[in-house]
């Protein structure tokens, strides 16, 4: 039994990729703005310990969520021969797993609360764990939209869900519900996302269970799940260590600095992950074209994220004072360090997507095991020096571990380190120009206007943007032509050149 092509079949892969980035990008721009506004308002209404409590709960619930997914979404996207009967089987497997892992979370809530020494965690974990059941219900339709690059539909669902969840969180926070405002907003967002992707995808479940039909897809999915689970363990290790050794208040500061520094990168990386994996999967057997798409995507992501993260480093102190108030000032130094790491993290997710598309989940598994062994030890040592020690542990350990991933990934594409760095040159130049321009303006502002917060943030940002644009125009004029070509393709789609399926 067939299914409709949710993204449209009579468009070239190039046009579908550009449109997918445009839709995903516009949606993430909206959700980014809304998420920042919500986070800022909630930070002003709530206390650091509320954010710390939720961060503690997510260390466990998030781990179960990685296991709960069973890599089913990645298998749906990666497998070109997925039939309707396979999708039905995967849906029932996902739902069964979601209910089962919720039961695990419910029972484990008490012991986890005892581990962190905070009885309030019991209720928080049991409520947040409901997201696993809700996400299981949306696994198949959500990933069908991704597989077909139907990001117009998916983007609408994401924007609506963020607006719904944010509205609930703010309303409850204004009524004095504290940490519950964060939890209920999260649940509301997941309910809305699940409902809307069902409507957008037009896919409906029916009883059909044939595990023998999905054996190879399930094996691939389990490999991806293992990789993601290990990734989650090492990426959450800092939260667990800070929460256990330094308490919920300091964890709240650490969590907020992480949210502010990684939110821009996460949103952009999410766009890239959503589009790059299905595109790379369609090109997995065409190495020259895969290499071209890989370099192009990396270059454009870096052009956005490198200058952005450097800008945040320069204006961190006045920005925190302006939007979060004085009570959050302890996050400034940590925020700046995490922004530096954010520069690296903004492009390091592209190689894993390429390797997964090539069926090299084994490489990612080994890489994540290595990180799991090294990073927690670094965080534990760093925690003895406080929050700054944990942040510096990222700076020292993480780039060293990335060398292995880059060596394998670039070799898979037949690229050298020189090729890769040359591809990033315009972004590095743009970031340097932006940082220098903003730093110079802040020095001038301090001398002439006494460091007015609004002048420091807005003025430095405008000067930085102009410096960044000048650097790009001076050093990389061909980039302008490439951008114009992409925009022109988006506005005036060319005739059918190839079908992705």
JSON list of C-alpha atoms in Angstrom, two decimals, residues 19 80 95 98 102 130-131 149 157 164 180 202 238 259 267 342 380 445 460:
[
{"chain": "A", "resi": 19, "resn": "UNK", "atom": "CA", "xyz": [12.65, 25.29, 0.09]},
{"chain": "A", "resi": 80, "resn": "UNK", "atom": "CA", "xyz": [14.01, 4.39, 0.97]},
{"chain": "A", "resi": 95, "resn": "UNK", "atom": "CA", "xyz": [3.64, 3.61, 21.47]},
{"chain": "A", "resi": 98, "resn": "UNK", "atom": "CA", "xyz": [6.45, 5.18, 25.30]},
{"chain": "A", "resi": 102, "resn": "UNK", "atom": "CA", "xyz": [6.72, 6.24, 31.39]},
{"chain": "A", "resi": 130, "resn": "UNK", "atom": "CA", "xyz": [4.32, 12.14, 30.08]},
{"chain": "A", "resi": 131, "resn": "UNK", "atom": "CA", "xyz": [6.11, 13.72, 27.11]},
{"chain": "A", "resi": 149, "resn": "UNK", "atom": "CA", "xyz": [11.06, 17.51, 3.14]},
{"chain": "A", "resi": 157, "resn": "UNK", "atom": "CA", "xyz": [3.01, 22.65, 13.60]},
{"chain": "A", "resi": 164, "resn": "UNK", "atom": "CA", "xyz": [0.74, 27.29, 22.92]},
{"chain": "A", "resi": 180, "resn": "UNK", "atom": "CA", "xyz": [4.82, 24.01, 37.53]},
{"chain": "A", "resi": 202, "resn": "UNK", "atom": "CA", "xyz": [-2.68, 13.01, 7.04]},
{"chain": "A", "resi": 238, "resn": "UNK", "atom": "CA", "xyz": [27.57, 18.32, 33.47]},
{"chain": "A", "resi": 259, "resn": "UNK", "atom": "CA", "xyz": [20.09, 27.88, 27.44]},
{"chain": "A", "resi": 267, "resn": "UNK", "atom": "CA", "xyz": [17.70, 26.26, 16.65]},
{"chain": "A", "resi": 342, "resn": "UNK", "atom": "CA", "xyz": [28.89, 27.14, 20.73]},
{"chain": "A", "resi": 380, "resn": "UNK", "atom": "CA", "xyz": [33.83, 16.17, 37.89]},
{"chain": "A", "resi": 445, "resn": "UNK", "atom": "CA", "xyz": [30.51, 53.73, 24.51]},
{"chain": "A", "resi": 460, "resn": "UNK", "atom": "CA", "xyz": [27.40, 47.41, 19.37]}
]
